[in-house]
Structure formats: C-alpha cells, structure tokens
Short mmCIF file of C-alpha atoms in Angstrom, two decimals:
data_model
loop_
_atom_site.label_atom_id
_atom_site.label_comp_id
_atom_site.label_asym_id
_atom_site.label_seq_id
_atom_site.Cartn_x
_atom_site.Cartn_y
_atom_site.Cartn_z
CA MET J 19 98.51 86.58 136.82
CA THR J 20 96.10 86.64 133.82
CA GLU J 21 97.30 86.47 130.18
CA ASN J 22 96.01 90.11 129.51
CA THR J 23 98.31 91.43 132.58
CA LYS J 24 101.51 89.31 130.96
CA THR J 25 100.80 90.79 127.65
CA GLN J 26 100.57 94.24 128.96
CA GLN J 27 103.84 93.71 130.79
CA TRP J 28 105.44 92.52 127.47
CA TYR J 29 104.44 95.67 125.89
CA GLN J 30 105.71 97.86 128.62
CA LYS J 31 109.17 95.93 128.32
CA LEU J 32 109.12 96.50 124.80
CA ALA J 33 108.18 100.20 124.85
CA SER J 34 110.88 100.70 127.46
CA SER J 35 113.73 98.87 125.51
CA PRO J 36 116.34 100.99 123.71
CA HIS J 37 116.17 98.25 120.74
CA ALA J 38 112.20 98.49 120.29
CA LEU J 39 112.53 100.49 117.24
CA VAL J 40 115.20 98.20 115.75
CA LEU J 41 113.00 95.33 116.70
CA LEU J 42 110.11 96.81 115.16
CA PHE J 43 111.96 97.50 111.89
CA PHE J 44 112.84 93.93 111.42
CA LEU J 45 109.45 92.71 112.41
CA SER J 46 107.96 94.83 109.77
CA ALA J 47 110.38 93.48 107.27
CA MET J 48 109.74 89.99 108.08
CA GLU J 49 105.85 90.49 107.86
CA ALA J 50 106.50 91.84 104.45
CA THR J 51 108.87 88.72 103.42
CA ILE J 52 108.09 85.66 105.31
CA LEU J 53 105.54 86.24 108.13
CA PRO J 54 101.99 86.13 106.95
CA ILE J 55 100.67 87.78 110.28
CA ALA J 56 99.50 91.29 110.46
CA LEU J 57 102.19 93.57 112.36
CA GLU J 58 99.13 95.62 113.90
CA LEU J 59 99.04 92.77 116.46
CA VAL J 60 102.10 94.51 117.75
CA LEU J 61 101.84 97.84 116.20
CA VAL J 62 98.55 99.06 117.84
CA PRO J 63 99.70 98.31 121.45
CA TYR J 64 103.08 99.75 120.83
CA MET J 65 101.55 102.81 119.31
CA VAL J 66 99.27 103.19 122.30
CA LEU J 67 102.16 103.10 124.70
CA GLU J 68 104.46 105.53 122.36
CA ARG J 69 101.78 108.01 121.62
CA LYS J 70 104.59 110.89 121.98
CA ARG J 71 106.72 109.11 119.32
CA ILE J 72 103.83 107.54 117.27
CA TRP J 73 104.92 109.06 113.99
CA LEU J 74 108.36 107.68 114.44
CA VAL J 75 106.94 104.29 115.14
CA ALA J 76 104.89 104.31 112.10
CA SER J 77 107.59 105.68 109.96
CA VAL J 78 110.08 102.69 111.42
CA ALA J 79 107.28 100.35 110.64
CA LEU J 80 107.04 101.56 106.96
CA ALA J 81 110.76 101.61 106.52
CA GLY J 82 110.96 98.15 107.51
CA PHE J 83 108.22 97.25 105.40
CA MET J 84 109.87 98.73 102.43
CA ALA J 85 113.12 96.95 102.90
CA GLY J 86 111.33 93.72 103.24
CA ALA J 87 109.45 94.50 100.12
CA VAL J 88 112.50 95.25 98.11
CA GLY J 89 114.05 92.02 99.26
CA GLY J 90 111.06 90.24 98.19
CA TYR J 91 110.67 91.75 94.64
CA TYR J 92 114.32 90.80 94.09
CA ILE J 93 113.68 87.04 95.38
CA GLY J 94 110.73 87.05 92.68
CA PHE J 95 112.90 88.68 90.08
CA ALA J 96 116.15 86.79 90.37
CA LEU J 97 115.37 83.61 92.28
CA PHE J 98 111.60 82.84 91.54
CA ASP J 99 112.29 79.38 90.34
CA THR J 100 113.80 78.31 93.81
CA ALA J 101 113.21 80.61 96.73
CA GLY J 102 109.97 82.38 95.19
CA GLU J 103 108.37 78.88 94.82
CA TRP J 104 109.53 77.97 98.23
CA PHE J 105 107.90 80.98 99.79
CA ILE J 106 104.73 80.34 97.78
CA SER J 107 104.55 76.84 98.98
CA TYR J 108 105.36 77.68 102.49
CA LEU J 109 102.55 80.14 102.67
CA SER J 110 100.43 77.52 100.88
CA ILE J 111 99.15 80.52 98.46
CA GLN J 112 99.64 78.93 95.14
CA ASP J 113 96.13 79.42 94.01
CA TYR J 114 95.97 83.23 95.00
CA TYR J 115 99.54 83.60 93.41
CA GLN J 116 98.21 82.58 90.13
CA GLU J 117 95.06 84.74 90.27
CA PHE J 118 97.24 87.74 91.57
CA GLN J 119 99.62 87.29 88.50
CA GLU J 120 96.78 87.75 86.12
CA THR J 121 95.38 90.81 87.96
CA LEU J 122 98.97 92.23 88.13
CA LYS J 123 99.05 92.12 84.42
CA GLU J 124 95.87 93.86 83.87
CA ASP J 125 95.89 96.43 86.87
CA GLY J 126 99.27 95.97 88.40
CA PHE J 127 99.48 99.48 90.39
CA VAL J 128 96.08 99.08 91.91
CA ALA J 129 96.54 95.39 92.67
CA ILE J 130 99.70 95.93 94.46
CA PHE J 131 98.13 99.11 96.36
CA LEU J 132 95.08 97.09 97.28
CA VAL J 133 96.99 94.16 98.42
CA GLY J 134 99.25 96.43 100.56
CA VAL J 135 96.04 98.29 102.23
CA THR J 136 94.39 94.86 103.14
CA PRO J 137 95.33 92.11 105.37
CA VAL J 138 96.21 89.85 102.41
CA PRO J 139 99.69 88.59 102.89
CA PHE J 140 101.98 90.92 100.79
CA GLN J 141 104.38 88.07 99.95
CA VAL J 142 102.04 87.39 96.74
CA ALA J 143 102.34 90.90 95.38
CA MET J 144 106.00 91.23 95.72
CA LEU J 145 106.93 87.70 94.33
CA ALA J 146 104.46 88.29 91.44
CA ALA J 147 105.97 91.89 90.84
CA GLY J 148 109.50 90.70 90.84
CA ALA J 149 108.97 87.42 88.74
CA GLY J 150 106.51 89.37 86.33
CA ASP J 151 109.24 92.11 85.69
CA TYR J 152 106.79 94.65 87.07
CA PRO J 153 108.76 98.09 87.08
CA LEU J 154 110.42 98.49 90.55
CA SER J 155 109.62 102.13 90.80
CA LEU J 156 105.85 101.48 90.33
CA PHE J 157 105.83 98.51 92.66
CA LEU J 158 107.61 100.69 95.47
CA PHE J 159 105.28 103.66 94.88
CA ALA J 160 102.26 101.53 95.17
CA ALA J 161 103.55 99.33 98.09
CA GLY J 162 104.80 102.56 100.08
CA ALA J 163 101.71 104.27 99.67
CA ALA J 164 99.51 101.63 100.65
CA ARG J 165 101.47 101.02 103.69
CA ALA J 166 102.01 104.50 104.57
CA LEU J 167 98.15 105.00 104.43
CA ARG J 168 97.60 101.83 106.48
CA TYR J 169 100.38 102.81 109.29
CA TYR J 170 99.68 106.54 109.41
CA VAL J 171 95.85 106.35 109.45
CA LEU J 172 96.44 103.91 112.29
CA ALA J 173 98.62 106.14 114.06
CA LEU J 174 95.70 108.77 113.75
CA ILE J 175 93.26 106.49 115.34
CA VAL J 176 95.44 105.70 118.12
CA LEU J 177 95.89 109.27 118.76
CA TRP J 178 92.15 110.05 118.46
CA LEU J 179 91.02 107.10 120.52
CA GLY J 180 93.78 106.79 122.83
CA PRO J 181 94.04 103.64 125.36
CA TYR J 182 90.55 102.24 123.86
CA THR J 183 92.29 101.58 120.57
CA GLU J 184 93.85 98.16 121.84
CA ARG J 185 90.58 96.99 123.28
CA LEU J 186 88.66 98.11 120.11
CA TRP J 187 91.46 96.54 117.93
CA GLY J 188 91.11 93.20 119.74
CA LYS J 189 87.51 93.18 119.61
CA TYR J 190 87.07 94.42 115.87
CA ALA J 191 90.09 93.61 114.14
CA GLY J 192 88.84 90.54 112.16
CA PRO J 193 85.42 92.06 111.15
CA VAL J 194 87.35 95.27 109.89
CA GLY J 195 90.16 93.24 107.98
CA TRP J 196 87.10 91.13 106.21
CA SER J 197 85.32 94.31 105.48
CA ILE J 198 88.45 95.92 103.86
CA LEU J 199 89.19 92.77 101.89
CA ILE J 200 85.77 92.55 100.61
CA LEU J 201 85.83 96.18 99.72
CA ALA J 202 89.12 96.12 98.07
CA GLY J 203 87.86 92.96 95.86
CA THR J 204 84.64 94.90 94.97
CA MET J 205 86.97 97.96 93.86
CA LEU J 206 89.09 95.70 91.90
CA LEU J 207 86.16 93.98 89.99
CA LEU J 208 84.50 97.29 89.41
CA THR J 209 87.77 98.82 87.88
CA GLN J 210 87.86 95.78 85.53
CA PHE J 211 84.04 96.11 84.38
CA LEU J 212 84.01 99.93 84.13
#
C-alpha cells in the first residue's frame, strides 16, 4: 500500500466520522495558538471530500480559528510575561515578534490582516496584539476578515477545481505561500512609505 493510498484512507475516515467537524474546530483553534502548521494541509483534502458541506467546513474552521485567536490574545494580554514568552520561545520567533510589535504600533489592522492571510504563524500577531493592548474588537475584525478570506476563497477554489485541487495544492502550496508572503511584505512596505 502506498503512502498516498494510506493518506486517502485517513481522509475518507475523517470525512465519514460524526466528530470530524469538532476535530476540525479544535485543529483550527490549535493552529491559531500552538501549532505553527497551516490548517490547509488537512482542510483542502477535507473540503475535496466534503464539497456538499464545504461552506460549513470553512465556517467551522473559521470559528475554531477565532476561538483560538481570542485565547491567544488574552494570553498576550494577561499572561505575556509567563505563557506568552513561553509561546514565543517554543516557536523560536523572538526576532519576528520584536519586528511585528513595531509594525503593530504603526499599522496594526493591516499587519494583523496580512499575518492572517499569509502562512506566517498567527501566534505572533495575537500575542503582540494582546501584550500591546491593541483593541480586541479591531484585532478580531482583522483576524476574522483575513481568515474568512483565506478559508472561503479556498472553498471557492475547491469547488471550481474539484478533485484536482488536492493534487495542485500538494504541488504548488510552497511557491504560492511564499508568493503571498512576498506580496504581503511588499504591500506592508508600500503602505509605510506612501
């Protein structure tokens, strides 16, 4: 049995499980808080299998992400000196966190939105927003808009391309992620200089 067949069987089991959406919610919340791995690795194949419920799948992923983002914000707000610093150390993102704190002070909403859309670990944004006392309502709006864009556009792509999506995602996920990151960085630089 090939690795690809085992993976397909695992996704089939996931799709047929009555607890799949609950698992997706918790995976999404964990991706927002402690797992620096893109949820799309599970979400794309799951959406391919669940095209009839694709909007529900995207909405559950968004709800899980938002729950995790609120938790991470409050860790940054109330427990940054202990748990927040542990998260940053755990993810080895100390330098990136310092840079993001400065960007948050200048262009908070745009910075949070761009981190939410790109494959950059979101933990940096939520901890910096909480520790920097960035308004929770603006944080949630930026984070929610970014991930809604990311998950619902992904759902549209899966509907449009159908089963070819998984193959294309596996082949081009890296270059697409880096392209989005470079584009987001360029946009951020342009907004600071214009």
